[in-house]
Amino acid sequence: MKYIAVYDKDETDYITRRLGFLQNAKDVCISQAINGGYEINFTLPKGDPKWGLVEVGRKVGYDGKVFRIKTIDGTSIRAVSLLQDTCRTHIQYIGDMIDKPAYEIFEAIFKNSPYVTALTKSELEALGLEPVDDKIDFFEMSKKTPMGCLNILMETLKKYRIHSEIYVDNERIGLVRRLGKDRGVVIDPRYNGCQITPTIDVSTLVTKLYPYGKDDLPLDQSYRMLADGTLEPLGETNDGKGYILSPNYDILGEYEAFSNFDEITKQDDLLSAAQLQFDSKNIERIDIPKYAVDIKLIEIRKEVKLGDTVTVNDIDNGVKSKQRVIAVKNYPYEPHRNTITVGVPPVTAQEAFNGSFMASQYLRLIEDEKQRFKTPAVEFMKK
């Protein structure tokens, strides 16, 4: 049986230099969310002889995962990802980085951090991860925490319609296109899931989209997108601003919105960008209700990891959908309590954490673990 190990606050050798084990730790839960919190929570009985090892600031580890103790509340202990240690320092100045790959900007942000190491492009690829190598402009700033700079980087990527996610492995971190993969897992209450609790939200639903390119470039005519992905021209509009209708327009009704694609200068590219928003292969498509589900897992033969794509068969609501695993809770001593949350991942670290990124503050996972976030860069008007 594996136990929680305790390390001194500055220890980096997690194999041979343990202070001891917490054999009587109970209610052990390791939780993680995409671009969000990553922590371990557990309790230790009153009077346990190992309480002498437990101090705020020391590290604890379980099964290769290491965290720093932040809170001791009675018999409850909470320890968080080492990434949060970067909020204890600030960057005095970081210069312009023009037309640079995003992963290089990420490396520069954390270059001098004593707490974490940014993985290089080759190191991420060796792990089977895809670095974000799109070139963007990142402008100078000063007196920011590394996490504050990271948030601005991710916001910039968001403006370019580039999704990014943070990979965390103890002190090693990286900026990647996505975590996890499709392992062919199907969640079905008849076989391997219980207590499927869905939340269906149409507040961010869009079935009629007005796309705008650089300098408010509009579509020169309107289109209806058919179920097979082809486009049916509807002709020019009276105001000269074209739109695109979703394949679900007649089913769900009219939900109008506009979206800015500030870097696009050509009609064909603008139409393609708008078409992607309704594409059936786009897991973040904007013309279906946002569907978030909490699922308790039983008898899953294949491992389910953070970021994976799974098929959820919600029999009660008649919904079968592909969903990303955006949060996981694992109870290593009580696996029957394991849960996953599926839905749409957040776009930036700021959307996943409470509070600002000041040096004196620490990041905490938002309370709404379903993370029902607004579709990137879509500004809503009226239904």
mmCIF file with all atom_site columns, C-alpha atoms in Angstrom, residues 59-197:
data_model
loop_
_atom_site.group_PDB
_atom_site.id
_atom_site.type_symbol
_atom_site.label_atom_id
_atom_site.label_alt_id
_atom_site.label_comp_id
_atom_site.label_asym_id
_atom_site.label_entity_id
_atom_site.label_seq_id
_atom_site.pdbx_PDB_ins_code
_atom_site.Cartn_x
_atom_site.Cartn_y
_atom_site.Cartn_z
_atom_site.occupancy
_atom_site.B_iso_or_equiv
_atom_site.pdbx_formal_charge
_atom_site.auth_seq_id
_atom_site.auth_comp_id
_atom_site.auth_asym_id
_atom_site.auth_atom_id
_atom_site.pdbx_PDB_model_num
ATOM 1   C CA . LYS A 1 59  ? 6.114   19.218 0.783   1.00 0.00 ? 59  LYS A CA 1
ATOM 2   C CA . VAL A 1 60  ? 4.063   16.048 0.640   1.00 0.00 ? 60  VAL A CA 1
ATOM 3   C CA . GLY A 1 61  ? 3.983   13.484 -2.119  1.00 0.00 ? 61  GLY A CA 1
ATOM 4   C CA . TYR A 1 62  ? 1.882   10.568 -3.243  1.00 0.00 ? 62  TYR A CA 1
ATOM 5   C CA . ASP A 1 63  ? 2.639   8.216  -6.129  1.00 0.00 ? 63  ASP A CA 1
ATOM 6   C CA . GLY A 1 64  ? 5.180   10.579 -7.691  1.00 0.00 ? 64  GLY A CA 1
ATOM 7   C CA . LYS A 1 65  ? 3.017   13.700 -7.341  1.00 0.00 ? 65  LYS A CA 1
ATOM 8   C CA . VAL A 1 66  ? 4.419   16.399 -5.041  1.00 0.00 ? 66  VAL A CA 1
ATOM 9   C CA . PHE A 1 67  ? 2.587   19.313 -3.415  1.00 0.00 ? 67  PHE A CA 1
ATOM 10  C CA . ARG A 1 68  ? 3.307   22.046 -0.856  1.00 0.00 ? 68  ARG A CA 1
ATOM 11  C CA . ILE A 1 69  ? 1.281   22.239 2.373   1.00 0.00 ? 69  ILE A CA 1
ATOM 12  C CA . LYS A 1 70  ? -0.688  25.486 2.441   1.00 0.00 ? 70  LYS A CA 1
ATOM 13  C CA . THR A 1 71  ? -3.390  24.936 5.033   1.00 0.00 ? 71  THR A CA 1
ATOM 14  C CA . ILE A 1 72  ? -3.755  22.980 8.262   1.00 0.00 ? 72  ILE A CA 1
ATOM 15  C CA . ASP A 1 73  ? -7.291  23.232 9.630   1.00 0.00 ? 73  ASP A CA 1
ATOM 16  C CA . GLY A 1 74  ? -7.813  21.002 12.644  1.00 0.00 ? 74  GLY A CA 1
ATOM 17  C CA . THR A 1 75  ? -7.109  17.504 11.347  1.00 0.00 ? 75  THR A CA 1
ATOM 18  C CA . SER A 1 76  ? -7.446  18.510 7.687   1.00 0.00 ? 76  SER A CA 1
ATOM 19  C CA . ILE A 1 77  ? -4.427  19.247 5.510   1.00 0.00 ? 77  ILE A CA 1
ATOM 20  C CA . ARG A 1 78  ? -4.459  20.910 2.091   1.00 0.00 ? 78  ARG A CA 1
ATOM 21  C CA . ALA A 1 79  ? -1.396  20.966 -0.165  1.00 0.00 ? 79  ALA A CA 1
ATOM 22  C CA . VAL A 1 80  ? -1.219  22.576 -3.610  1.00 0.00 ? 80  VAL A CA 1
ATOM 23  C CA . SER A 1 81  ? 0.735   22.308 -6.855  1.00 0.00 ? 81  SER A CA 1
ATOM 24  C CA . LEU A 1 82  ? 4.304   23.590 -6.864  1.00 0.00 ? 82  LEU A CA 1
ATOM 25  C CA . LEU A 1 83  ? 3.282   25.861 -9.748  1.00 0.00 ? 83  LEU A CA 1
ATOM 26  C CA . GLN A 1 84  ? 1.647   28.114 -7.175  1.00 0.00 ? 84  GLN A CA 1
ATOM 27  C CA . ASP A 1 85  ? 5.086   28.798 -5.686  1.00 0.00 ? 85  ASP A CA 1
ATOM 28  C CA . THR A 1 86  ? 5.741   31.109 -8.651  1.00 0.00 ? 86  THR A CA 1
ATOM 29  C CA . CYS A 1 87  ? 3.335   33.609 -7.060  1.00 0.00 ? 87  CYS A CA 1
ATOM 30  C CA . ARG A 1 88  ? 5.936   34.134 -4.346  1.00 0.00 ? 88  ARG A CA 1
ATOM 31  C CA . THR A 1 89  ? 8.202   35.984 -6.788  1.00 0.00 ? 89  THR A CA 1
ATOM 32  C CA . HIS A 1 90  ? 7.815   38.668 -9.431  1.00 0.00 ? 90  HIS A CA 1
ATOM 33  C CA . ILE A 1 91  ? 9.429   39.582 -12.726 1.00 0.00 ? 91  ILE A CA 1
ATOM 34  C CA . GLN A 1 92  ? 10.978  43.055 -12.522 1.00 0.00 ? 92  GLN A CA 1
ATOM 35  C CA . TYR A 1 93  ? 11.069  43.459 -16.307 1.00 0.00 ? 93  TYR A CA 1
ATOM 36  C CA . ILE A 1 94  ? 10.506  41.316 -19.393 1.00 0.00 ? 94  ILE A CA 1
ATOM 37  C CA . GLY A 1 95  ? 11.141  42.769 -22.850 1.00 0.00 ? 95  GLY A CA 1
ATOM 38  C CA . ASP A 1 96  ? 9.260   42.631 -26.134 1.00 0.00 ? 96  ASP A CA 1
ATOM 39  C CA . MET A 1 97  ? 9.161   39.293 -27.916 1.00 0.00 ? 97  MET A CA 1
ATOM 40  C CA . ILE A 1 98  ? 7.943   39.913 -31.452 1.00 0.00 ? 98  ILE A CA 1
ATOM 41  C CA . ASP A 1 99  ? 6.897   37.122 -33.811 1.00 0.00 ? 99  ASP A CA 1
ATOM 42  C CA . LYS A 1 100 ? 8.096   34.448 -31.388 1.00 0.00 ? 100 LYS A CA 1
ATOM 43  C CA . PRO A 1 101 ? 6.656   30.939 -30.863 1.00 0.00 ? 101 PRO A CA 1
ATOM 44  C CA . ALA A 1 102 ? 4.395   30.854 -27.815 1.00 0.00 ? 102 ALA A CA 1
ATOM 45  C CA . TYR A 1 103 ? 6.426   28.096 -26.149 1.00 0.00 ? 103 TYR A CA 1
ATOM 46  C CA . GLU A 1 104 ? 9.551   30.296 -26.299 1.00 0.00 ? 104 GLU A CA 1
ATOM 47  C CA . ILE A 1 105 ? 7.674   33.137 -24.618 1.00 0.00 ? 105 ILE A CA 1
ATOM 48  C CA . PHE A 1 106 ? 6.469   30.666 -21.972 1.00 0.00 ? 106 PHE A CA 1
ATOM 49  C CA . GLU A 1 107 ? 10.077  29.552 -21.362 1.00 0.00 ? 107 GLU A CA 1
ATOM 50  C CA . ALA A 1 108 ? 11.222  33.172 -21.023 1.00 0.00 ? 108 ALA A CA 1
ATOM 51  C CA . ILE A 1 109 ? 8.510   33.938 -18.466 1.00 0.00 ? 109 ILE A CA 1
ATOM 52  C CA . PHE A 1 110 ? 9.643   31.138 -16.150 1.00 0.00 ? 110 PHE A CA 1
ATOM 53  C CA . LYS A 1 111 ? 13.357  31.228 -17.049 1.00 0.00 ? 111 LYS A CA 1
ATOM 54  C CA . ASN A 1 112 ? 14.513  32.700 -13.730 1.00 0.00 ? 112 ASN A CA 1
ATOM 55  C CA . SER A 1 113 ? 11.924  31.102 -11.459 1.00 0.00 ? 113 SER A CA 1
ATOM 56  C CA . PRO A 1 114 ? 13.560  29.171 -8.601  1.00 0.00 ? 114 PRO A CA 1
ATOM 57  C CA . TYR A 1 115 ? 10.462  27.014 -8.191  1.00 0.00 ? 115 TYR A CA 1
ATOM 58  C CA . VAL A 1 116 ? 9.602   25.563 -11.609 1.00 0.00 ? 116 VAL A CA 1
ATOM 59  C CA . THR A 1 117 ? 11.291  24.622 -14.874 1.00 0.00 ? 117 THR A CA 1
ATOM 60  C CA . ALA A 1 118 ? 9.651   25.277 -18.243 1.00 0.00 ? 118 ALA A CA 1
ATOM 61  C CA . LEU A 1 119 ? 10.018  22.279 -20.529 1.00 0.00 ? 119 LEU A CA 1
ATOM 62  C CA . THR A 1 120 ? 11.490  22.865 -23.968 1.00 0.00 ? 120 THR A CA 1
ATOM 63  C CA . LYS A 1 121 ? 9.771   22.026 -27.243 1.00 0.00 ? 121 LYS A CA 1
ATOM 64  C CA . SER A 1 122 ? 11.747  18.790 -27.610 1.00 0.00 ? 122 SER A CA 1
ATOM 65  C CA . GLU A 1 123 ? 11.068  17.763 -24.006 1.00 0.00 ? 123 GLU A CA 1
ATOM 66  C CA . LEU A 1 124 ? 7.313   18.241 -24.464 1.00 0.00 ? 124 LEU A CA 1
ATOM 67  C CA . GLU A 1 125 ? 7.350   16.315 -27.735 1.00 0.00 ? 125 GLU A CA 1
ATOM 68  C CA . ALA A 1 126 ? 9.225   13.471 -26.041 1.00 0.00 ? 126 ALA A CA 1
ATOM 69  C CA . LEU A 1 127 ? 6.273   13.215 -23.640 1.00 0.00 ? 127 LEU A CA 1
ATOM 70  C CA . GLY A 1 128 ? 3.851   12.942 -26.559 1.00 0.00 ? 128 GLY A CA 1
ATOM 71  C CA . LEU A 1 129 ? 2.588   16.516 -26.058 1.00 0.00 ? 129 LEU A CA 1
ATOM 72  C CA . GLU A 1 130 ? 2.217   19.168 -28.758 1.00 0.00 ? 130 GLU A CA 1
ATOM 73  C CA . PRO A 1 131 ? 3.825   22.507 -27.843 1.00 0.00 ? 131 PRO A CA 1
ATOM 74  C CA . VAL A 1 132 ? 2.058   25.715 -28.838 1.00 0.00 ? 132 VAL A CA 1
ATOM 75  C CA . ASP A 1 133 ? 4.430   26.873 -31.579 1.00 0.00 ? 133 ASP A CA 1
ATOM 76  C CA . ASP A 1 134 ? 2.273   29.594 -33.168 1.00 0.00 ? 134 ASP A CA 1
ATOM 77  C CA . LYS A 1 135 ? 4.170   32.870 -33.481 1.00 0.00 ? 135 LYS A CA 1
ATOM 78  C CA . ILE A 1 136 ? 2.687   35.905 -31.728 1.00 0.00 ? 136 ILE A CA 1
ATOM 79  C CA . ASP A 1 137 ? 3.752   39.284 -30.350 1.00 0.00 ? 137 ASP A CA 1
ATOM 80  C CA . PHE A 1 138 ? 4.294   39.648 -26.599 1.00 0.00 ? 138 PHE A CA 1
ATOM 81  C CA . PHE A 1 139 ? 5.029   43.155 -25.361 1.00 0.00 ? 139 PHE A CA 1
ATOM 82  C CA . GLU A 1 140 ? 7.197   44.324 -22.489 1.00 0.00 ? 140 GLU A CA 1
ATOM 83  C CA . MET A 1 141 ? 5.916   44.481 -18.945 1.00 0.00 ? 141 MET A CA 1
ATOM 84  C CA . SER A 1 142 ? 7.273   44.954 -15.449 1.00 0.00 ? 142 SER A CA 1
ATOM 85  C CA . LYS A 1 143 ? 6.483   44.078 -11.855 1.00 0.00 ? 143 LYS A CA 1
ATOM 86  C CA . LYS A 1 144 ? 4.348   41.052 -12.697 1.00 0.00 ? 144 LYS A CA 1
ATOM 87  C CA . THR A 1 145 ? 4.303   37.597 -11.183 1.00 0.00 ? 145 THR A CA 1
ATOM 88  C CA . PRO A 1 146 ? 5.158   34.814 -13.637 1.00 0.00 ? 146 PRO A CA 1
ATOM 89  C CA . MET A 1 147 ? 1.540   33.656 -13.400 1.00 0.00 ? 147 MET A CA 1
ATOM 90  C CA . GLY A 1 148 ? 0.392   37.162 -14.268 1.00 0.00 ? 148 GLY A CA 1
ATOM 91  C CA . CYS A 1 149 ? 2.592   37.114 -17.377 1.00 0.00 ? 149 CYS A CA 1
ATOM 92  C CA . LEU A 1 150 ? 1.341   33.648 -18.251 1.00 0.00 ? 150 LEU A CA 1
ATOM 93  C CA . ASN A 1 151 ? -2.230  34.876 -18.066 1.00 0.00 ? 151 ASN A CA 1
ATOM 94  C CA . ILE A 1 152 ? -1.465  37.688 -20.514 1.00 0.00 ? 152 ILE A CA 1
ATOM 95  C CA . LEU A 1 153 ? 0.226   35.186 -22.853 1.00 0.00 ? 153 LEU A CA 1
ATOM 96  C CA . MET A 1 154 ? -2.835  32.928 -22.790 1.00 0.00 ? 154 MET A CA 1
ATOM 97  C CA . GLU A 1 155 ? -5.159  35.902 -23.306 1.00 0.00 ? 155 GLU A CA 1
ATOM 98  C CA . THR A 1 156 ? -3.084  36.880 -26.352 1.00 0.00 ? 156 THR A CA 1
ATOM 99  C CA . LEU A 1 157 ? -3.306  33.359 -27.744 1.00 0.00 ? 157 LEU A CA 1
ATOM 100 C CA . LYS A 1 158 ? -7.050  33.469 -27.143 1.00 0.00 ? 158 LYS A CA 1
ATOM 101 C CA . LYS A 1 159 ? -7.325  36.577 -29.356 1.00 0.00 ? 159 LYS A CA 1
ATOM 102 C CA . TYR A 1 160 ? -5.613  34.621 -32.126 1.00 0.00 ? 160 TYR A CA 1
ATOM 103 C CA . ARG A 1 161 ? -8.097  31.741 -31.653 1.00 0.00 ? 161 ARG A CA 1
ATOM 104 C CA . ILE A 1 162 ? -5.320  29.515 -30.295 1.00 0.00 ? 162 ILE A CA 1
ATOM 105 C CA . HIS A 1 163 ? -6.306  27.294 -27.369 1.00 0.00 ? 163 HIS A CA 1
ATOM 106 C CA . SER A 1 164 ? -3.585  26.400 -24.862 1.00 0.00 ? 164 SER A CA 1
ATOM 107 C CA . GLU A 1 165 ? -3.373  24.322 -21.703 1.00 0.00 ? 165 GLU A CA 1
ATOM 108 C CA . ILE A 1 166 ? -0.830  24.075 -18.889 1.00 0.00 ? 166 ILE A CA 1
ATOM 109 C CA . TYR A 1 167 ? 1.019   20.801 -18.319 1.00 0.00 ? 167 TYR A CA 1
ATOM 110 C CA . VAL A 1 168 ? 2.170   20.328 -14.716 1.00 0.00 ? 168 VAL A CA 1
ATOM 111 C CA . ASP A 1 169 ? 4.449   17.563 -13.430 1.00 0.00 ? 169 ASP A CA 1
ATOM 112 C CA . ASN A 1 170 ? 5.714   18.699 -10.030 1.00 0.00 ? 170 ASN A CA 1
ATOM 113 C CA . GLU A 1 171 ? 8.331   21.396 -10.826 1.00 0.00 ? 171 GLU A CA 1
ATOM 114 C CA . ARG A 1 172 ? 8.188   20.750 -14.574 1.00 0.00 ? 172 ARG A CA 1
ATOM 115 C CA . ILE A 1 173 ? 5.652   22.762 -16.558 1.00 0.00 ? 173 ILE A CA 1
ATOM 116 C CA . GLY A 1 174 ? 4.828   23.385 -20.199 1.00 0.00 ? 174 GLY A CA 1
ATOM 117 C CA . LEU A 1 175 ? 2.423   25.134 -22.565 1.00 0.00 ? 175 LEU A CA 1
ATOM 118 C CA . VAL A 1 176 ? 0.657   22.664 -24.847 1.00 0.00 ? 176 VAL A CA 1
ATOM 119 C CA . ARG A 1 177 ? -2.261  22.603 -27.261 1.00 0.00 ? 177 ARG A CA 1
ATOM 120 C CA . ARG A 1 178 ? -4.185  20.102 -25.184 1.00 0.00 ? 178 ARG A CA 1
ATOM 121 C CA . LEU A 1 179 ? -3.817  17.545 -22.431 1.00 0.00 ? 179 LEU A CA 1
ATOM 122 C CA . GLY A 1 180 ? -5.026  13.969 -22.733 1.00 0.00 ? 180 GLY A CA 1
ATOM 123 C CA . LYS A 1 181 ? -6.331  12.121 -25.768 1.00 0.00 ? 181 LYS A CA 1
ATOM 124 C CA . ASP A 1 182 ? -9.247  10.000 -26.941 1.00 0.00 ? 182 ASP A CA 1
ATOM 125 C CA . ARG A 1 183 ? -8.748  6.530  -25.448 1.00 0.00 ? 183 ARG A CA 1
ATOM 126 C CA . GLY A 1 184 ? -12.077 5.262  -26.706 1.00 0.00 ? 184 GLY A CA 1
ATOM 127 C CA . VAL A 1 185 ? -13.714 5.421  -23.268 1.00 0.00 ? 185 VAL A CA 1
ATOM 128 C CA . VAL A 1 186 ? -17.512 5.383  -23.218 1.00 0.00 ? 186 VAL A CA 1
ATOM 129 C CA . ILE A 1 187 ? -19.284 6.439  -20.014 1.00 0.00 ? 187 ILE A CA 1
ATOM 130 C CA . ASP A 1 188 ? -22.625 4.636  -19.735 1.00 0.00 ? 188 ASP A CA 1
ATOM 131 C CA . PRO A 1 189 ? -24.624 4.247  -16.498 1.00 0.00 ? 189 PRO A CA 1
ATOM 132 C CA . ARG A 1 190 ? -25.653 0.755  -17.565 1.00 0.00 ? 190 ARG A CA 1
ATOM 133 C CA . TYR A 1 191 ? -22.057 -0.436 -17.468 1.00 0.00 ? 191 TYR A CA 1
ATOM 134 C CA . ASN A 1 192 ? -19.484 1.801  -15.825 1.00 0.00 ? 192 ASN A CA 1
ATOM 135 C CA . GLY A 1 193 ? -20.972 5.051  -14.521 1.00 0.00 ? 193 GLY A CA 1
ATOM 136 C CA . CYS A 1 194 ? -23.295 5.953  -11.721 1.00 0.00 ? 194 CYS A CA 1
ATOM 137 C CA . GLN A 1 195 ? -24.817 9.188  -10.469 1.00 0.00 ? 195 GLN A CA 1
ATOM 138 C CA . ILE A 1 196 ? -24.452 11.014 -13.775 1.00 0.00 ? 196 ILE A CA 1
ATOM 139 C CA . THR A 1 197 ? -25.460 14.593 -12.919 1.00 0.00 ? 197 THR A CA 1
#
